[in-house]
mmCIF file of C-alpha atoms in Angstrom:
data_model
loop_
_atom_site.group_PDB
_atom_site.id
_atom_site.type_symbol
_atom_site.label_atom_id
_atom_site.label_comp_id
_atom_site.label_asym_id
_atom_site.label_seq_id
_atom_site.Cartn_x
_atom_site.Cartn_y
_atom_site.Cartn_z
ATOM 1 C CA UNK A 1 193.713 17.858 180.101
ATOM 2 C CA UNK A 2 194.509 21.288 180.484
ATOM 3 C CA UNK A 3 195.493 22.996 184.018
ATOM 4 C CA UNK A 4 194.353 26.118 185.950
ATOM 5 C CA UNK A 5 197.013 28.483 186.942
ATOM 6 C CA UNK A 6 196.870 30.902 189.317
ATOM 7 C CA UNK A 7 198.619 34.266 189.035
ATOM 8 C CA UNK A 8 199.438 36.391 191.909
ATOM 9 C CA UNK A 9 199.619 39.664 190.853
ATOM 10 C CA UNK A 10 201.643 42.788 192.876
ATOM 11 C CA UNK A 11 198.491 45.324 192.983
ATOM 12 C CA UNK A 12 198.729 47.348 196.478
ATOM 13 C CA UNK A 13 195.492 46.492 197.199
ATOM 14 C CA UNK A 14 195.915 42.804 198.308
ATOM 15 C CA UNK A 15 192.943 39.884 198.047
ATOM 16 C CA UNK A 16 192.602 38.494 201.498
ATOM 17 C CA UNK A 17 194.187 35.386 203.244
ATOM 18 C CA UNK A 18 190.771 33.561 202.807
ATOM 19 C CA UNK A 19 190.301 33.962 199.059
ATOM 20 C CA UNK A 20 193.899 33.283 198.408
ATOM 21 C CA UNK A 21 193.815 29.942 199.894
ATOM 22 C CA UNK A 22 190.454 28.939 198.269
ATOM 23 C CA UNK A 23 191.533 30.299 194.770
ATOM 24 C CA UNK A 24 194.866 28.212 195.685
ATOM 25 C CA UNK A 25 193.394 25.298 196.160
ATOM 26 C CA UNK A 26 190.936 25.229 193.383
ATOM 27 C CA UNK A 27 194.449 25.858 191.251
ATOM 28 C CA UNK A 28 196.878 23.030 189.854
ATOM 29 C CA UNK A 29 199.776 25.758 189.743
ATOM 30 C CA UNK A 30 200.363 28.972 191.580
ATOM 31 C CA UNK A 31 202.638 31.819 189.933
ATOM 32 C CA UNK A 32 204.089 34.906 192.070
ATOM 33 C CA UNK A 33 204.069 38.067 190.117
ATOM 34 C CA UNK A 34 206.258 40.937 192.224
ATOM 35 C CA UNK A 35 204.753 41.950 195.134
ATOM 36 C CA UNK A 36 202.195 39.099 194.799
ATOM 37 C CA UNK A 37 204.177 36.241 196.717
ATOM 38 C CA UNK A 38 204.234 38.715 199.664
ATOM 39 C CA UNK A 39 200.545 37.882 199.703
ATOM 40 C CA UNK A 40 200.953 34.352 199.225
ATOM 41 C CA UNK A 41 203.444 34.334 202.355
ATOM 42 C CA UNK A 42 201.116 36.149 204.143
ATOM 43 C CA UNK A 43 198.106 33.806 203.522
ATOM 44 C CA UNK A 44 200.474 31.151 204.565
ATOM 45 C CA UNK A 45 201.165 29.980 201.043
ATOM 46 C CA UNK A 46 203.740 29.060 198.739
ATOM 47 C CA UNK A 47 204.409 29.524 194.642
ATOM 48 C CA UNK A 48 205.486 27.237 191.788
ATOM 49 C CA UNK A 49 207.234 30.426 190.208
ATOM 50 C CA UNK A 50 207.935 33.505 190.788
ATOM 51 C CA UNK A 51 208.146 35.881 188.114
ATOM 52 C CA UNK A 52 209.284 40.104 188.366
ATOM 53 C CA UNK A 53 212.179 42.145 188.796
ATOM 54 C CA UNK A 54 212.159 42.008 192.820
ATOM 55 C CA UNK A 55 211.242 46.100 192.561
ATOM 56 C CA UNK A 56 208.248 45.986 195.122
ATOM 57 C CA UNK A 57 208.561 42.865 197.131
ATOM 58 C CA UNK A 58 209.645 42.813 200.811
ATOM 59 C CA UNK A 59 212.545 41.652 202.051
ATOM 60 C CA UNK A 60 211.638 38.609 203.539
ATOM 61 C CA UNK A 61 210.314 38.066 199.952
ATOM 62 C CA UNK A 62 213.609 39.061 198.379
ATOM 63 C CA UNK A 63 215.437 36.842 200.388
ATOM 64 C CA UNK A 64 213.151 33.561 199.441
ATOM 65 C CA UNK A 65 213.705 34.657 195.712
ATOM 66 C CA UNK A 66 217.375 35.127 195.910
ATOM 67 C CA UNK A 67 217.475 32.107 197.304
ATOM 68 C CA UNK A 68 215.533 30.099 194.684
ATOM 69 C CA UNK A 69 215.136 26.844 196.512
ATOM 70 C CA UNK A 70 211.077 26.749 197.566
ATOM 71 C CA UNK A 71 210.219 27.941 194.328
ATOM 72 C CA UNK A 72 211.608 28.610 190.220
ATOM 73 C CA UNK A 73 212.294 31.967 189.646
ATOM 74 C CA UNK A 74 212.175 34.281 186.669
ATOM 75 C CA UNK A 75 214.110 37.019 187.971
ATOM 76 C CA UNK A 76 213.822 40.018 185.507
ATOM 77 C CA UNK A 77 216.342 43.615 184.937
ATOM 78 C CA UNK A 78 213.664 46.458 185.973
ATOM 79 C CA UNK A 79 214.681 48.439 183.073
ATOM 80 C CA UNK A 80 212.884 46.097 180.781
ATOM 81 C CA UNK A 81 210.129 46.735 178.313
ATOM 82 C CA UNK A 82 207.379 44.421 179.935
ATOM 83 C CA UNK A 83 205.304 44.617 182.655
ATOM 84 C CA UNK A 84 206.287 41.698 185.522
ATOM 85 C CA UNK A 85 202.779 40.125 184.865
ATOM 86 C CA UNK A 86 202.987 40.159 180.948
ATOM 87 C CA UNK A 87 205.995 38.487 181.353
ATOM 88 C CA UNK A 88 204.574 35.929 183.811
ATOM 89 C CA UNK A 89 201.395 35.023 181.452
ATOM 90 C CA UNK A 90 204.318 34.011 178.903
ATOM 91 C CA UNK A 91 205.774 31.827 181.405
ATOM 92 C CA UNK A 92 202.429 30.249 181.802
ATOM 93 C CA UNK A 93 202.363 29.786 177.945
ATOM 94 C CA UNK A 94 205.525 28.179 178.129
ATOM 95 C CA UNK A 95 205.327 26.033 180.992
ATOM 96 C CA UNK A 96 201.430 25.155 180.816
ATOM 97 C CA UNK A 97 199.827 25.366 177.129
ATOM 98 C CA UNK A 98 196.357 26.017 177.045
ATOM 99 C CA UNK A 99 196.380 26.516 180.564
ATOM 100 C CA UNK A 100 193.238 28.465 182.266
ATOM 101 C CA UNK A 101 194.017 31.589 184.271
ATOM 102 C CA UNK A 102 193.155 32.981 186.985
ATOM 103 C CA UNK A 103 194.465 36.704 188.076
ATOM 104 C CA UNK A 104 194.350 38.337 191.999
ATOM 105 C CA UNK A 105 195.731 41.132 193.540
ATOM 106 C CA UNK A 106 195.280 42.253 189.923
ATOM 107 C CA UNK A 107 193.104 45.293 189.700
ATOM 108 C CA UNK A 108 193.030 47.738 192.897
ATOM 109 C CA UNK A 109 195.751 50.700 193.472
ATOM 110 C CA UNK A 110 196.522 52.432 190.181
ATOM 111 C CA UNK A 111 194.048 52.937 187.575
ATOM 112 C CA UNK A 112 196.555 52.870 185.088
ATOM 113 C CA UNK A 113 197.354 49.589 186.039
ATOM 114 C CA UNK A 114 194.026 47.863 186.280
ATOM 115 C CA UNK A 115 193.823 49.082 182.662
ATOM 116 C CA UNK A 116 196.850 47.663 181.841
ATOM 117 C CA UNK A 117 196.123 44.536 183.989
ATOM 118 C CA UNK A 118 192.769 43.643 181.801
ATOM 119 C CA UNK A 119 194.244 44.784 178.487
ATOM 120 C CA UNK A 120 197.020 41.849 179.478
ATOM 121 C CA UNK A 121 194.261 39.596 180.456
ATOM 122 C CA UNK A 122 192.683 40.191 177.677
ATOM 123 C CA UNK A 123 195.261 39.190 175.116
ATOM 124 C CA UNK A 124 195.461 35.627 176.485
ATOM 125 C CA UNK A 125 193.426 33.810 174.026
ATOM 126 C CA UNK A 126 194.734 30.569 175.144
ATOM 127 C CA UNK A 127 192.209 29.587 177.085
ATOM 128 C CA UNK A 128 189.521 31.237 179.851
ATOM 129 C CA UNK A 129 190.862 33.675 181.818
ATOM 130 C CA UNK A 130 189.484 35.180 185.112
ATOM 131 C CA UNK A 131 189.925 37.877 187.440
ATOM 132 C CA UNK A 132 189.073 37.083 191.791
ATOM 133 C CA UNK A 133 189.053 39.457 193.842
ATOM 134 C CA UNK A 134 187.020 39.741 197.212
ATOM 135 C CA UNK A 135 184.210 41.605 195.872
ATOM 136 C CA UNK A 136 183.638 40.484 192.500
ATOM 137 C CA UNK A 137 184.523 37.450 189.285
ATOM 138 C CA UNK A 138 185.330 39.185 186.228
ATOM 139 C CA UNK A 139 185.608 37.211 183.066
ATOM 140 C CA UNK A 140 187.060 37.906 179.765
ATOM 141 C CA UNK A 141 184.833 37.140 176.763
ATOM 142 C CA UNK A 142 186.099 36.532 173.635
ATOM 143 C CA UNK A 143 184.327 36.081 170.296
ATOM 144 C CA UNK A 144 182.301 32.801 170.380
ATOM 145 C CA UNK A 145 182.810 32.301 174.531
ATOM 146 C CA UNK A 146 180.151 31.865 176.777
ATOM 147 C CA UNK A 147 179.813 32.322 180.670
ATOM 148 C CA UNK A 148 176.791 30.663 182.177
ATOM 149 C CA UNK A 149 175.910 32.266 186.175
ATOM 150 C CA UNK A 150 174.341 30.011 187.794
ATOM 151 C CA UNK A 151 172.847 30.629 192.317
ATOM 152 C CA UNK A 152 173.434 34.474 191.619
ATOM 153 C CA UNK A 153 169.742 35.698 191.767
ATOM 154 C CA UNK A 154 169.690 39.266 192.858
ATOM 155 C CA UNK A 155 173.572 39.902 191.960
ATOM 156 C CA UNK A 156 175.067 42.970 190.194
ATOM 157 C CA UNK A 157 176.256 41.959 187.073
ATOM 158 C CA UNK A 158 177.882 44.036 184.137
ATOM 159 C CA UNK A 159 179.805 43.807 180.979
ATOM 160 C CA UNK A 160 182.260 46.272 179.354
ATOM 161 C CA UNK A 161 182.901 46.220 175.340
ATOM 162 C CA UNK A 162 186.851 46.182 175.354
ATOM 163 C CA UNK A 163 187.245 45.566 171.358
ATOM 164 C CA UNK A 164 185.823 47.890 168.624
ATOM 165 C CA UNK A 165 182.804 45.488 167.008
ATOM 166 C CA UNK A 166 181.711 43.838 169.985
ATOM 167 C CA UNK A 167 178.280 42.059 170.109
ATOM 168 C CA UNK A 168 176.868 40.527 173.010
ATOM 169 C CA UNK A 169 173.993 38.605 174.298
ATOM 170 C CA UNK A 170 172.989 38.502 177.826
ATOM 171 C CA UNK A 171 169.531 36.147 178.715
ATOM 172 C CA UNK A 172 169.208 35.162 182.296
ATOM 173 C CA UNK A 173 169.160 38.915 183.569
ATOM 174 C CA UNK A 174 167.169 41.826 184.240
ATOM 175 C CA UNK A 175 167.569 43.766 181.112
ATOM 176 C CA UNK A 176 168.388 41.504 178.480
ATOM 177 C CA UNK A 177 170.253 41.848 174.725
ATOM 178 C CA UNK A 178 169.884 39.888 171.884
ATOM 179 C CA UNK A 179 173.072 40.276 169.638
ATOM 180 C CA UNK A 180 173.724 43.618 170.505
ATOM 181 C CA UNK A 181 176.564 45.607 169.378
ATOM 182 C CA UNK A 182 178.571 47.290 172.881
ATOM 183 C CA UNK A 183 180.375 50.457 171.988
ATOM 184 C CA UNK A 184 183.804 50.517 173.123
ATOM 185 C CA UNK A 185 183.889 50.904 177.352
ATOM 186 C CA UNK A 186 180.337 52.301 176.695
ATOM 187 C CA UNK A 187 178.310 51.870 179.598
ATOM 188 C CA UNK A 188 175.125 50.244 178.021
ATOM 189 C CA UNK A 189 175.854 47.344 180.315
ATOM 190 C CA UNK A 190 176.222 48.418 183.398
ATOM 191 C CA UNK A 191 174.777 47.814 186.563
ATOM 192 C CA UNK A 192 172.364 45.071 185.541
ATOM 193 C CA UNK A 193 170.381 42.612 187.562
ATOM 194 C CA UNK A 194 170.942 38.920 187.882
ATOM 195 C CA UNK A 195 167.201 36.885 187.645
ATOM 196 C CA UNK A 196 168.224 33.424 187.020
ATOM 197 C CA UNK A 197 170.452 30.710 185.903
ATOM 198 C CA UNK A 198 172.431 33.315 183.368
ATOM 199 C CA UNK A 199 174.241 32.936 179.437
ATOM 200 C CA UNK A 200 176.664 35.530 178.520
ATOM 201 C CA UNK A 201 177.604 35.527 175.205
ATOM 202 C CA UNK A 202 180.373 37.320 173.105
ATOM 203 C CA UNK A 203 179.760 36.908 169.297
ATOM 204 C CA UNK A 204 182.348 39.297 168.419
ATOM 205 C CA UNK A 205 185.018 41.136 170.009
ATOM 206 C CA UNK A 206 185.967 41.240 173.266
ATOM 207 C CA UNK A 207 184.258 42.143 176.636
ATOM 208 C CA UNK A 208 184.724 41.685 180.516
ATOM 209 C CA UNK A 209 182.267 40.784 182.636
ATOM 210 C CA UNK A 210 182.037 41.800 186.069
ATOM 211 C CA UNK A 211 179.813 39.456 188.937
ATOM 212 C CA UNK A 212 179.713 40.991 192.087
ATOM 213 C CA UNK A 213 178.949 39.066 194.782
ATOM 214 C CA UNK A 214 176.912 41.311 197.278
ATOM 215 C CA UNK A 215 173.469 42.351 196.282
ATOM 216 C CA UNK A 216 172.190 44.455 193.656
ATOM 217 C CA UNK A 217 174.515 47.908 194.110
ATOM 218 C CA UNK A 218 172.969 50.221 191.777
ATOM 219 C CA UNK A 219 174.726 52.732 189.372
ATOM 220 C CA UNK A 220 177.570 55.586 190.299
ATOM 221 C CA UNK A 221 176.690 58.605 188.712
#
């Protein structure tokens, strides 16, 4: 049976102590990207491995992974040609086929690097693969994957084309599509309303979906 891995990622903006531990604890594994095991410590939690070049963690963090007996480590040269978290979802292939995922700390800070975050997200195909953070589940889609939302009347929900052909269907929701191609980050599904138990489907391509978990929020812009 395959595991669930969680991967601590090094974004600035940091998931809080509360999340961390549930997301922890729903997890058979825990991975450390950078930055991310300062989180960790600060939640009062541990890692399995820790993965990065040591660039952006404290020194209290430093010290654990220079140490290398709590934890494995994966220490990396910071003049590489990877990013720390591509090379810890290859650690996760290596150590944990077919492994699920699930990514924190991932996406706030940079825009650059949520990008890049998603894009990396994205290309594991191994097996489902989510983002947590405090305000809202994202999920990549690939072709033929479905994500059923169930106890989320009333929530925003959206989905974002990341793959040139993508066709979706969404039932369950507000406005609802029926095999319909999604441009490429067009915004035809944006900001839509959760009305029931929901089925999001990805017939081809590649998309993200985005539950957040306050009310409905409208549209920016």
């Amino acid at each position: 049976m395959a595991c669930k891995v969680l991967v601590v990622c090094g974004s600035s903006v940091v998931a809080s102590a509360d999340l961390l531990r549930r997301l922890a604890g729903e997890c058979d594994h825990v991975v450390a990207v950078d930055r991310g095991l300062d989180a960790l410590l600060g939640s009062g939690l541990g890692c399995d491995v820790y993965v990065g070049d040591a660039d952006t963690v404290s020194d209290t963090g430093r010290a654990l992974v220079d140490a290398a007996e709590a934890f494995e480590v994966e220490r990396h040269d910071p003049y590489k040609d990877y990013t720390d978290l591509a090379l810890a979802l290859d650690s996760v292939r290596r150590r944990w086929p077919g492994a699920e995922v699930v990514a924190t700390c991932a996406t706030g800070g940079r825009p650059d690097m949520a990008l890049s975050v998603l894009g990396l997200l994205a290309g594991y195909a191994d097996a489902p693969v989510w983002s947590e953070e405090d305000e809202v589940t994202a999920r990549i889609l690939h072709q033929d994957e479905t994500w059923t939302i169930e106890d989320a009347e009333g929530k925003t929900f959206s989905i974002i084309a990341i793959a040139p052909g993508t066709v979706v269907s969404e039932h369950g929701l507000e406005w609802e599509l029926d095999h319909s191609p999604l441009g490429l980050l067009a915004d035809t599904g944006i900001s839509n309303v959760v009305r029931k138990t929901a089925k999001i489907q990805v017939h081809q391509g590649i998309a993200i979906g985005f539950l957040y978990r306050e009310g409905f929020i409208g549209t920016v812009g």
